[in-house]
PDB file of C-alpha atoms in Angstrom:
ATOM      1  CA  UNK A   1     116.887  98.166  77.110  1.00 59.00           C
ATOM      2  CA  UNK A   2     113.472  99.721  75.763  1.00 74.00           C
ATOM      3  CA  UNK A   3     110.849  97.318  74.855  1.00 80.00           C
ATOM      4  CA  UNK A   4     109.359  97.632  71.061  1.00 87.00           C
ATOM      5  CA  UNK A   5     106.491  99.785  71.392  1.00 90.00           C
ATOM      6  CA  UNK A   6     103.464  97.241  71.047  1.00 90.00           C
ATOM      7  CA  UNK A   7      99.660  98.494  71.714  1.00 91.00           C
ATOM      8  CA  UNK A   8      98.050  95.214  73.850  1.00 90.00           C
ATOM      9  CA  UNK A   9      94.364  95.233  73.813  1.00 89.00           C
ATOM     10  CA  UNK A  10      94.533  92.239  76.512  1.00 90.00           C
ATOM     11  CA  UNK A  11      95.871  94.901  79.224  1.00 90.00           C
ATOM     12  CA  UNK A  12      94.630  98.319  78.064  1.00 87.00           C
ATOM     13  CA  UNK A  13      91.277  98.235  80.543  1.00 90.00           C
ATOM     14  CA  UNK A  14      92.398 100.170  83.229  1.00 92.00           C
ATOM     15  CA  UNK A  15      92.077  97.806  86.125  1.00 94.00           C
ATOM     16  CA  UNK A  16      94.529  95.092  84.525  1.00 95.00           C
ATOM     17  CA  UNK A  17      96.851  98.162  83.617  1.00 95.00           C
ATOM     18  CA  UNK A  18      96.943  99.430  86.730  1.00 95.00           C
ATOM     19  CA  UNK A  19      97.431  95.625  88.345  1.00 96.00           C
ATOM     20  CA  UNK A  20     100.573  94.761  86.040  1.00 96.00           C
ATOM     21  CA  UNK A  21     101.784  98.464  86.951  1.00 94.00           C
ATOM     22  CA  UNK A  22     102.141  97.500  90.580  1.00 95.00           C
ATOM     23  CA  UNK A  23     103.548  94.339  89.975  1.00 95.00           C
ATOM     24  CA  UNK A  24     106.090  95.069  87.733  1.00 93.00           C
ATOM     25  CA  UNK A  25     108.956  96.807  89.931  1.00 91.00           C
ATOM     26  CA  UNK A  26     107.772  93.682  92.604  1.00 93.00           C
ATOM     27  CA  UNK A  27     108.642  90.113  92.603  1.00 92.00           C
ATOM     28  CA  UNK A  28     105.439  89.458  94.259  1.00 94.00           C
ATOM     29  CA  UNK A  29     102.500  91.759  95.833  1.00 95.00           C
ATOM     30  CA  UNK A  30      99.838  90.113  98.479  1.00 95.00           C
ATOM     31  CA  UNK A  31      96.745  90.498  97.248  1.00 95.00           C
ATOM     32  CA  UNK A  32      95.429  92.549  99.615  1.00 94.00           C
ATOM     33  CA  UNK A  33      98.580  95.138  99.466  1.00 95.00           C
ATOM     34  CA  UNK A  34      97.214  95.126  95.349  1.00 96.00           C
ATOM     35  CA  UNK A  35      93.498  96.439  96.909  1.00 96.00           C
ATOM     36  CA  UNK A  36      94.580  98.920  99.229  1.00 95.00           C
ATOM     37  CA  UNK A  37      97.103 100.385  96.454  1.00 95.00           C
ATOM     38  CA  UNK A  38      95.475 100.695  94.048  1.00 95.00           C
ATOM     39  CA  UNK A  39      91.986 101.494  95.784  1.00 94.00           C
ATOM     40  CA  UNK A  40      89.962  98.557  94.416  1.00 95.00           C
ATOM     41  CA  UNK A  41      87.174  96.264  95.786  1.00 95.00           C
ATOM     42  CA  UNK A  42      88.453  93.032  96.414  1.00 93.00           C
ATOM     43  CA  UNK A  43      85.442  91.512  93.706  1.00 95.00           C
ATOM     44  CA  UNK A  44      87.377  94.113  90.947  1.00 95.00           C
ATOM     45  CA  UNK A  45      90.582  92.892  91.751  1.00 96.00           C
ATOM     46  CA  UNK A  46      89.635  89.234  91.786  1.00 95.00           C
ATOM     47  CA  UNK A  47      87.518  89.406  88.714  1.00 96.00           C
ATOM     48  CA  UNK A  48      91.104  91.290  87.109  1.00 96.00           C
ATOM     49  CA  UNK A  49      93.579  88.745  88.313  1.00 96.00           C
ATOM     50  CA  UNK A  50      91.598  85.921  87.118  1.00 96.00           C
ATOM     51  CA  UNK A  51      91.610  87.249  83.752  1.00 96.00           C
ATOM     52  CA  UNK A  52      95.091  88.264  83.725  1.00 97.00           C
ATOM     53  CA  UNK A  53      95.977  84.356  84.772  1.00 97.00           C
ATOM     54  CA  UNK A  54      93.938  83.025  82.232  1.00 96.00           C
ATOM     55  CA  UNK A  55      95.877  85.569  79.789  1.00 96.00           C
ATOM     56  CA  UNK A  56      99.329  84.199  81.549  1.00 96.00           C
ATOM     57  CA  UNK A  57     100.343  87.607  82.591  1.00 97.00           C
ATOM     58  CA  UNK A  58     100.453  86.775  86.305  1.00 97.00           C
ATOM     59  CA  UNK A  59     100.536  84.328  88.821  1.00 97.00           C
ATOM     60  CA  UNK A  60      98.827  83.194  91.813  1.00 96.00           C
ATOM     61  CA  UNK A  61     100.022  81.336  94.525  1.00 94.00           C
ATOM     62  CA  UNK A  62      98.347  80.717  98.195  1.00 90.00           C
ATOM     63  CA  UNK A  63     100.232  80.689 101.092  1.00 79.00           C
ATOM     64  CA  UNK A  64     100.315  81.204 105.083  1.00 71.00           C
ATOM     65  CA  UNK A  65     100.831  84.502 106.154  1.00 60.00           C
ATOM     66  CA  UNK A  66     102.406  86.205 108.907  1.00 57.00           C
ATOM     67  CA  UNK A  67      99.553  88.952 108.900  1.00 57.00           C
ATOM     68  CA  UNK A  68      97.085  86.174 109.697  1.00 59.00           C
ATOM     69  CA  UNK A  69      96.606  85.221 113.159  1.00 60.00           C
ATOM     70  CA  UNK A  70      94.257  82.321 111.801  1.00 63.00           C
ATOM     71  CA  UNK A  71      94.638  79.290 108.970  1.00 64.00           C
ATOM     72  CA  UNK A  72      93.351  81.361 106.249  1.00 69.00           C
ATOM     73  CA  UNK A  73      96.012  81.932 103.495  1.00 79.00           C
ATOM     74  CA  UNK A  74      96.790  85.219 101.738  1.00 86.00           C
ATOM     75  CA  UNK A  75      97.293  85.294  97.903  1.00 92.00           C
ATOM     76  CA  UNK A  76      99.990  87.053  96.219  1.00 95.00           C
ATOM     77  CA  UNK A  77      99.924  87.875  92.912  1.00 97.00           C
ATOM     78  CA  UNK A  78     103.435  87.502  90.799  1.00 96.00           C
ATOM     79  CA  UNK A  79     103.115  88.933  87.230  1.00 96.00           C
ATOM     80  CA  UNK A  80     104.720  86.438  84.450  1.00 97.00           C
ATOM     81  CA  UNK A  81     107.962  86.833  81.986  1.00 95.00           C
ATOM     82  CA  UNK A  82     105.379  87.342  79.765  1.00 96.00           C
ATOM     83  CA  UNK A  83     103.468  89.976  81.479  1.00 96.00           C
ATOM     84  CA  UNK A  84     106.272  91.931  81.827  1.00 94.00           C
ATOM     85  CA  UNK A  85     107.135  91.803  78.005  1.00 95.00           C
ATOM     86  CA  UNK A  86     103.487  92.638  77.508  1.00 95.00           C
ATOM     87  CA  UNK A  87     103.420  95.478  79.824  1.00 95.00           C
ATOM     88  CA  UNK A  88     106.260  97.010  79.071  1.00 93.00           C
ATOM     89  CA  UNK A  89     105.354  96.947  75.248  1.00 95.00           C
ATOM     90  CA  UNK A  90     102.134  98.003  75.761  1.00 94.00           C
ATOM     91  CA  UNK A  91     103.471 100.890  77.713  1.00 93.00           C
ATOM     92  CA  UNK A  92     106.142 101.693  75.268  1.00 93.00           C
ATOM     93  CA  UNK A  93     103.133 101.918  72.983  1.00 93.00           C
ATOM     94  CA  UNK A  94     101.012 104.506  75.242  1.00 92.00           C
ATOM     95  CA  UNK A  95     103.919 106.612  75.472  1.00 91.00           C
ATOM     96  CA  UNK A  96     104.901 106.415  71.990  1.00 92.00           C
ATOM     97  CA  UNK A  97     101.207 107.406  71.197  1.00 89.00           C
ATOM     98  CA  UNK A  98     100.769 110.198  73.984  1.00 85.00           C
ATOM     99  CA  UNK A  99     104.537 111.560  72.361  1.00 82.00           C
ATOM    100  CA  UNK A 100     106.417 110.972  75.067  1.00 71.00           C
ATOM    101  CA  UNK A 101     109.591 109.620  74.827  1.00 55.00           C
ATOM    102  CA  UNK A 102     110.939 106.972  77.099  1.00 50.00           C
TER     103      UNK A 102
ATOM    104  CA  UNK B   1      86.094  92.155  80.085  1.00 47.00           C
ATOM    105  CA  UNK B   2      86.653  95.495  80.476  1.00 49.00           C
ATOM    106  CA  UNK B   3      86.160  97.543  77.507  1.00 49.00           C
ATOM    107  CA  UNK B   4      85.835 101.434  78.264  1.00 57.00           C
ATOM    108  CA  UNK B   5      88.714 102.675  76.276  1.00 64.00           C
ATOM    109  CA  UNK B   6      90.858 104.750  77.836  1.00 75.00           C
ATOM    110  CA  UNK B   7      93.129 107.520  76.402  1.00 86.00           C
ATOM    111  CA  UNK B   8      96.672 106.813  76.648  1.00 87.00           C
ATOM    112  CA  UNK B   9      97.330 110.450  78.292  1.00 90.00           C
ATOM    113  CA  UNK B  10      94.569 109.113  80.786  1.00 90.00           C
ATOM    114  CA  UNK B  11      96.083 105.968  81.405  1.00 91.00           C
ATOM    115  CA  UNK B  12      99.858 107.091  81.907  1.00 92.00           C
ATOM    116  CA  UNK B  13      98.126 109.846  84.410  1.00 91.00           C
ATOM    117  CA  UNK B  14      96.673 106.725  85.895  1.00 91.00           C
ATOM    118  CA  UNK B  15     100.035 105.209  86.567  1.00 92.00           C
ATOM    119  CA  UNK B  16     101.811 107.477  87.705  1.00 92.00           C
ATOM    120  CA  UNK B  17      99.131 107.935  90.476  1.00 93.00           C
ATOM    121  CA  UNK B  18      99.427 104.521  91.246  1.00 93.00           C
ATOM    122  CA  UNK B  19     103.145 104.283  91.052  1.00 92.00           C
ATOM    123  CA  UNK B  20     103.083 107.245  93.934  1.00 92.00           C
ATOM    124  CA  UNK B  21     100.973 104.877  96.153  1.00 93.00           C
ATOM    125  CA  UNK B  22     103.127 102.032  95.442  1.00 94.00           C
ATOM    126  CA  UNK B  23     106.424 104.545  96.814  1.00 93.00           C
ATOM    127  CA  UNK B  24     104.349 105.728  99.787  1.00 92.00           C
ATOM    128  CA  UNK B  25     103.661 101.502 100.772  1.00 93.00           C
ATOM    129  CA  UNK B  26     107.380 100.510  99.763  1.00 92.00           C
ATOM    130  CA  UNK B  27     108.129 103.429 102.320  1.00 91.00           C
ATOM    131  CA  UNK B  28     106.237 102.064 104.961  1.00 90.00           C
ATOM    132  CA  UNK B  29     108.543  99.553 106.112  1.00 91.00           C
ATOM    133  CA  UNK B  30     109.487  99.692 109.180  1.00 92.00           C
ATOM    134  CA  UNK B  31     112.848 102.173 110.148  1.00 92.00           C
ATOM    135  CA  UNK B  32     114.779  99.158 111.631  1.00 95.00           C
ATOM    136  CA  UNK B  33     115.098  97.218 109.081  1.00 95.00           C
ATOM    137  CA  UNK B  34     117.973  98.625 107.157  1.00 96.00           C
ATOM    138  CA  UNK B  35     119.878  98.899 110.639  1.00 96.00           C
ATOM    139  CA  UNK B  36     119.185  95.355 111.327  1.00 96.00           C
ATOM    140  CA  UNK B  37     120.127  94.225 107.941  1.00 95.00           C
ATOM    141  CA  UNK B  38     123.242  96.033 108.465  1.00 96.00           C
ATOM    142  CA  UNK B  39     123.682  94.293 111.719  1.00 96.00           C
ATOM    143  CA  UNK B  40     123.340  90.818 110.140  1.00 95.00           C
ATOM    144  CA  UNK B  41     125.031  91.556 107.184  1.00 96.00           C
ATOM    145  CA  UNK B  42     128.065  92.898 109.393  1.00 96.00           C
ATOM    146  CA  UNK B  43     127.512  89.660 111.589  1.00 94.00           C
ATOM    147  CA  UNK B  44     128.558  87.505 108.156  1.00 93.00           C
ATOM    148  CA  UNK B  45     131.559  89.407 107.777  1.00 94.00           C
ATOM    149  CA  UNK B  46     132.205  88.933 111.680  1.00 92.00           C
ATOM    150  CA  UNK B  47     132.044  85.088 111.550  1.00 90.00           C
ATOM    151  CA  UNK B  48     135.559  84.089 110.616  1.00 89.00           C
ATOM    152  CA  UNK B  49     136.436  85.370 113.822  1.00 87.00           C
ATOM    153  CA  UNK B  50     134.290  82.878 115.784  1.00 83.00           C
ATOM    154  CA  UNK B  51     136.523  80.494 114.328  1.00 80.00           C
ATOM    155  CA  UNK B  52     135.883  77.065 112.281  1.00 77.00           C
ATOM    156  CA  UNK B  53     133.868  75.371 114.621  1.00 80.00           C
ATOM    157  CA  UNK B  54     131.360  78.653 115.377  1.00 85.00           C
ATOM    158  CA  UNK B  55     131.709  80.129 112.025  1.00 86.00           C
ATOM    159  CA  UNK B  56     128.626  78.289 110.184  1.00 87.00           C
ATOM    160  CA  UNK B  57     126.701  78.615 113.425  1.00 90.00           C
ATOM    161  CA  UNK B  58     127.196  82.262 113.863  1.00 89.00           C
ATOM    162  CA  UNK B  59     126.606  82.673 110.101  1.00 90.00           C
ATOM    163  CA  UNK B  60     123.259  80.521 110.533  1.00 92.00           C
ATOM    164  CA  UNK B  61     122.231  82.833 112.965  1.00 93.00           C
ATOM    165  CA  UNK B  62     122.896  85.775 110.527  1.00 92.00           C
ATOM    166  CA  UNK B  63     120.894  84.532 108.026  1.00 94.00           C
ATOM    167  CA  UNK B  64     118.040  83.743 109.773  1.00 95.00           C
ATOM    168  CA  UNK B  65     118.102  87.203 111.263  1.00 94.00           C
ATOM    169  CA  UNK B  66     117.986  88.493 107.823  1.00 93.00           C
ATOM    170  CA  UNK B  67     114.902  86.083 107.551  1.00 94.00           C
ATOM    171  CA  UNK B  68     113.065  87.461 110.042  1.00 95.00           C
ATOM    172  CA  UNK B  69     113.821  91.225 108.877  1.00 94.00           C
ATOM    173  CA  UNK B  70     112.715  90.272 105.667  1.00 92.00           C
ATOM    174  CA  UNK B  71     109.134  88.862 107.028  1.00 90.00           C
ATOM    175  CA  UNK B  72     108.585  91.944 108.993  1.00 92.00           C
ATOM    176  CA  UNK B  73     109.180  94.132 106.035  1.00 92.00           C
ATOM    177  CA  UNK B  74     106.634  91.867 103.968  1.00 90.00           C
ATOM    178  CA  UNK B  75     104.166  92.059 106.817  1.00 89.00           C
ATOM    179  CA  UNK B  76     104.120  95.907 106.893  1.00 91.00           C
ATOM    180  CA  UNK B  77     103.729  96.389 103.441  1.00 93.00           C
ATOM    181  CA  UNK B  78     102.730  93.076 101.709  1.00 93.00           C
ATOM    182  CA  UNK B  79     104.873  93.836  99.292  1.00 93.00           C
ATOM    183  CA  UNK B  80     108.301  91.899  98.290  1.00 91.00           C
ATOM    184  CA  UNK B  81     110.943  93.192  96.542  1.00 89.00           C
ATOM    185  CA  UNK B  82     113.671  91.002  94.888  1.00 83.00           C
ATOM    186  CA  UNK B  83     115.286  93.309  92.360  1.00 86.00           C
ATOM    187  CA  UNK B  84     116.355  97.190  91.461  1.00 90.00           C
ATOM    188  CA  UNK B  85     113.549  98.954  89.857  1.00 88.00           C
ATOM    189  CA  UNK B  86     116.153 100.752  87.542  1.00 89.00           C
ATOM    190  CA  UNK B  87     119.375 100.851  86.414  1.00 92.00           C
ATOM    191  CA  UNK B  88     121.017 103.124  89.261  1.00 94.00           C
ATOM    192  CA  UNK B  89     119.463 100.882  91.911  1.00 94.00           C
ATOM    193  CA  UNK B  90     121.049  97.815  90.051  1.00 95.00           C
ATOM    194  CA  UNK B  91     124.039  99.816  90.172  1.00 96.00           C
ATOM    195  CA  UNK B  92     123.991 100.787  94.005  1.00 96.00           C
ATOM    196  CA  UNK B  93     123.677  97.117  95.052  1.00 95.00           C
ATOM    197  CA  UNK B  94     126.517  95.643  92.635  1.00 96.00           C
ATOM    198  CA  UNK B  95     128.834  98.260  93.867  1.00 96.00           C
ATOM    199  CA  UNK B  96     127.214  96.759  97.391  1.00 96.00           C
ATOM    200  CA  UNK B  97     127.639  92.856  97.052  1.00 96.00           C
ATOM    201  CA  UNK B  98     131.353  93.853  95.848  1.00 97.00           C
ATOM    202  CA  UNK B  99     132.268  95.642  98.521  1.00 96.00           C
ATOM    203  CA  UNK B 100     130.854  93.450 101.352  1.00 96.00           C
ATOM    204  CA  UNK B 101     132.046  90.265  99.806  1.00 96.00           C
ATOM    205  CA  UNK B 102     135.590  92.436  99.718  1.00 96.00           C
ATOM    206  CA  UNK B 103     135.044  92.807 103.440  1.00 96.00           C
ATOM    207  CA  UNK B 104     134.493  89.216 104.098  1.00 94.00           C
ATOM    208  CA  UNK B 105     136.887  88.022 102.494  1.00 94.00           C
ATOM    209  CA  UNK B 106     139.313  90.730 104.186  1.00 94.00           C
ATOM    210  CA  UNK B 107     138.051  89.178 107.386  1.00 92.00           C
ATOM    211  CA  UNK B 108     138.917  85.971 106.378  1.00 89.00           C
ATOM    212  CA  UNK B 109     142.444  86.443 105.651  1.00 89.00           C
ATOM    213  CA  UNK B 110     142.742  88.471 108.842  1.00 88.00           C
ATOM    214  CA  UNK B 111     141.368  85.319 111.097  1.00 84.00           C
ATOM    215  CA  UNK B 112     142.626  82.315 109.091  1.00 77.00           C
ATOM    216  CA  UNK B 113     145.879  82.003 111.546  1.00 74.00           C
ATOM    217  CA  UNK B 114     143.410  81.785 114.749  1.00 71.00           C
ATOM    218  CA  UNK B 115     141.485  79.728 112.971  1.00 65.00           C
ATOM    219  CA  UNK B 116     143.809  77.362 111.660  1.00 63.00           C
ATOM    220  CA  UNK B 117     145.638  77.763 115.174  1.00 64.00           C
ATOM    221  CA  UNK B 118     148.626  79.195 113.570  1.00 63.00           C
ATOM    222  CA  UNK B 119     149.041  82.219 114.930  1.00 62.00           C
ATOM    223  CA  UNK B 120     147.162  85.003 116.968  1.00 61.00           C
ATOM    224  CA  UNK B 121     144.153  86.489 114.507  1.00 63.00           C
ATOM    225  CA  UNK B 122     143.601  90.179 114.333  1.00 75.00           C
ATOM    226  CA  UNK B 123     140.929  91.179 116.602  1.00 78.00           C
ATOM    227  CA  UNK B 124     141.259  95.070 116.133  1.00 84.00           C
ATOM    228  CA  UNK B 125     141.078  94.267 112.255  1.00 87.00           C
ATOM    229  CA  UNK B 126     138.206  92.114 112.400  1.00 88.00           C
ATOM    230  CA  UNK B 127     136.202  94.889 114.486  1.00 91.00           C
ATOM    231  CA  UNK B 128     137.173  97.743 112.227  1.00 93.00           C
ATOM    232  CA  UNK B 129     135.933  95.722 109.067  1.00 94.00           C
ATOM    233  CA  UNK B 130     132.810  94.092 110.984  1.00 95.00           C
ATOM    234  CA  UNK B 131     132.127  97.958 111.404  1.00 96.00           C
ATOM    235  CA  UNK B 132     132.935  98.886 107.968  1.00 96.00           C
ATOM    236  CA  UNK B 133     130.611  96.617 106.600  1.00 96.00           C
ATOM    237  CA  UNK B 134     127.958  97.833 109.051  1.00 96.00           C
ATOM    238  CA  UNK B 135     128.499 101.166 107.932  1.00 97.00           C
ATOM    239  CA  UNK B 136     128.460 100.032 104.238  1.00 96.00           C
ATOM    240  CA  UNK B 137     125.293  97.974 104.382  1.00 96.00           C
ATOM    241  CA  UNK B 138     123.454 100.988 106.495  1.00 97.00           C
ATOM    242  CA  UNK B 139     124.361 103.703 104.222  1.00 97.00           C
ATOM    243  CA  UNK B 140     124.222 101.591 100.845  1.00 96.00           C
ATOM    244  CA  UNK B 141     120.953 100.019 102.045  1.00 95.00           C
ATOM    245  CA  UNK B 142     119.519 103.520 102.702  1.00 96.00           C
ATOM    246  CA  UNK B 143     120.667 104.718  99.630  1.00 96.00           C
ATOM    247  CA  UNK B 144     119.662 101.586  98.135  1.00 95.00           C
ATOM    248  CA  UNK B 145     115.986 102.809  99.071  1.00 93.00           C
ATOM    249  CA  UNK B 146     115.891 105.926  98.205  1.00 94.00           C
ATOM    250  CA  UNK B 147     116.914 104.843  94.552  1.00 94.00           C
ATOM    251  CA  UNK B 148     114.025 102.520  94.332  1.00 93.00           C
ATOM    252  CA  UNK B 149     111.755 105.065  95.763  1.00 92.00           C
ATOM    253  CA  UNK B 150     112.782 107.512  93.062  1.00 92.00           C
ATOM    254  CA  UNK B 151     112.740 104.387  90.248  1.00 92.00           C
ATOM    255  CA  UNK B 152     109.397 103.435  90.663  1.00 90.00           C
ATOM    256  CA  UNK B 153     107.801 106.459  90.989  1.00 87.00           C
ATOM    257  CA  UNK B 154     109.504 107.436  87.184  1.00 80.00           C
ATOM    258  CA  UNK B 155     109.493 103.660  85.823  1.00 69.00           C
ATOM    259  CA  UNK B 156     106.867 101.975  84.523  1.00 53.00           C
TER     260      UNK B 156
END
């Protein structure tokens, strides 16, 4: 079903766009799978996901990894019921306002 | 916050760059793993064979093999996926799930008289549906990824 087209100022800067993007065909993306992507600096894409968990769109969770050889954990970023309904409103809305159609 | 403005032409050009990137990562995983999911998946549908006592062990072993596929995948690309991207790739794996559960329980029936000791159980049946749901899960899991490819590079 098409979400209601609905124009979110929270996610329009490019970075967060592009972070809840990737995320939303995934049920979860390690962070540094997000970097390499999308071709951000892992300060950018910290700096992004911290404001998109404050927002609630996404969540964070740290865990051991099998691409670590040593204790460090890798985070992986899950976006939120509610970041998808913002998303895909918000994209609805670009679309709707570049005259696409969906 | 960030607060250069973008145009939405700019930003849907944006995405669909990124969406490209995400296909080419998805794609990376490596070319065993559908085989070997077929291999486990065909290994469920085998297990009534083993009979009562080896069923749950063999089926154990099946799942944990599925595991294992499943970490490799997420250590290539760091990605994991848990659903369809669209609404052909949801239909792909329904039609999927139906027809391997169909195959188990098929292979079920066949081995329930060895298994119960009440007869002799079908081996020649059991093979040519263990093989049919190889050959199901290989070609439907292939398919299965070519869908998603396709999805998320159009979907949002």
């Amino acid at each position: 079903m098409a979400a209601e087209p609905r124009f979110d100022e929270a996610i329009h800067a490019p970075t967060r766009l592009r972070v809840c993007a990737m995320l939303r065909p995934l049920d979860e993306a390690d962070f540094g799978a997000i970097a390499r992507t999308l071709e951000l600096s892992e300060a950018n894409l910290s700096k992004t996901v911290r404001n998109l968990v404050e927002l609630g769109y996404v969540t964070t969770t740290k865990q051991s990894s099998p691409q670590r050889a040593d204790a460090r954990q890798t985070t992986t970023v899950k976006l939120t019921s509610q970041g998808r309904a913002a998303f895909d409103a918000h994209l609805a809305a670009l679309r709707a306002m570049a005259g696409e159609t969906a | 916050m960030e607060s250069d403005f973008e145009e939405p032409e700019t930003a849907l050009a944006a995405l669909s760059a990124d969406r490209e990137r995400l296909a080419e990562r998805y794609a990376q995983q490596p070319r065993w793993a559908v085989p070997a999911q077929a291999l486990g998946i065909a290994a469920m549908v085998a297990s009534p064979a083993a009979g009562v006592g080896w069923m749950s062990v063999w089926t154990a072993v099946a799942i944990l093999g599925l595991f294992l596929v499943d970490r490799a995948v997420r250590r290539r690309t760091g990605l994991r996926v848990g659903r369809p991207a669209g609404p052909l790739g949801l239909t792909v794996l329904i039609v999927l799930i139906v027809l391997v559960v169909a195959l188990y329980v098929v292979s079920l029936a066949i081995s329930l008289p060895s298994a119960i000791g009440s007869g002799a159980g079908d081996g020649v049946g059991v093979a040519v549906v263990t093989a049919a749901a190889f050959l199901a899960t290989l070609l439907g899991g292939l398919l299965y990824d070519r869908v998603y490819l396709r999805e998320v590079r159009r979907a949002g």
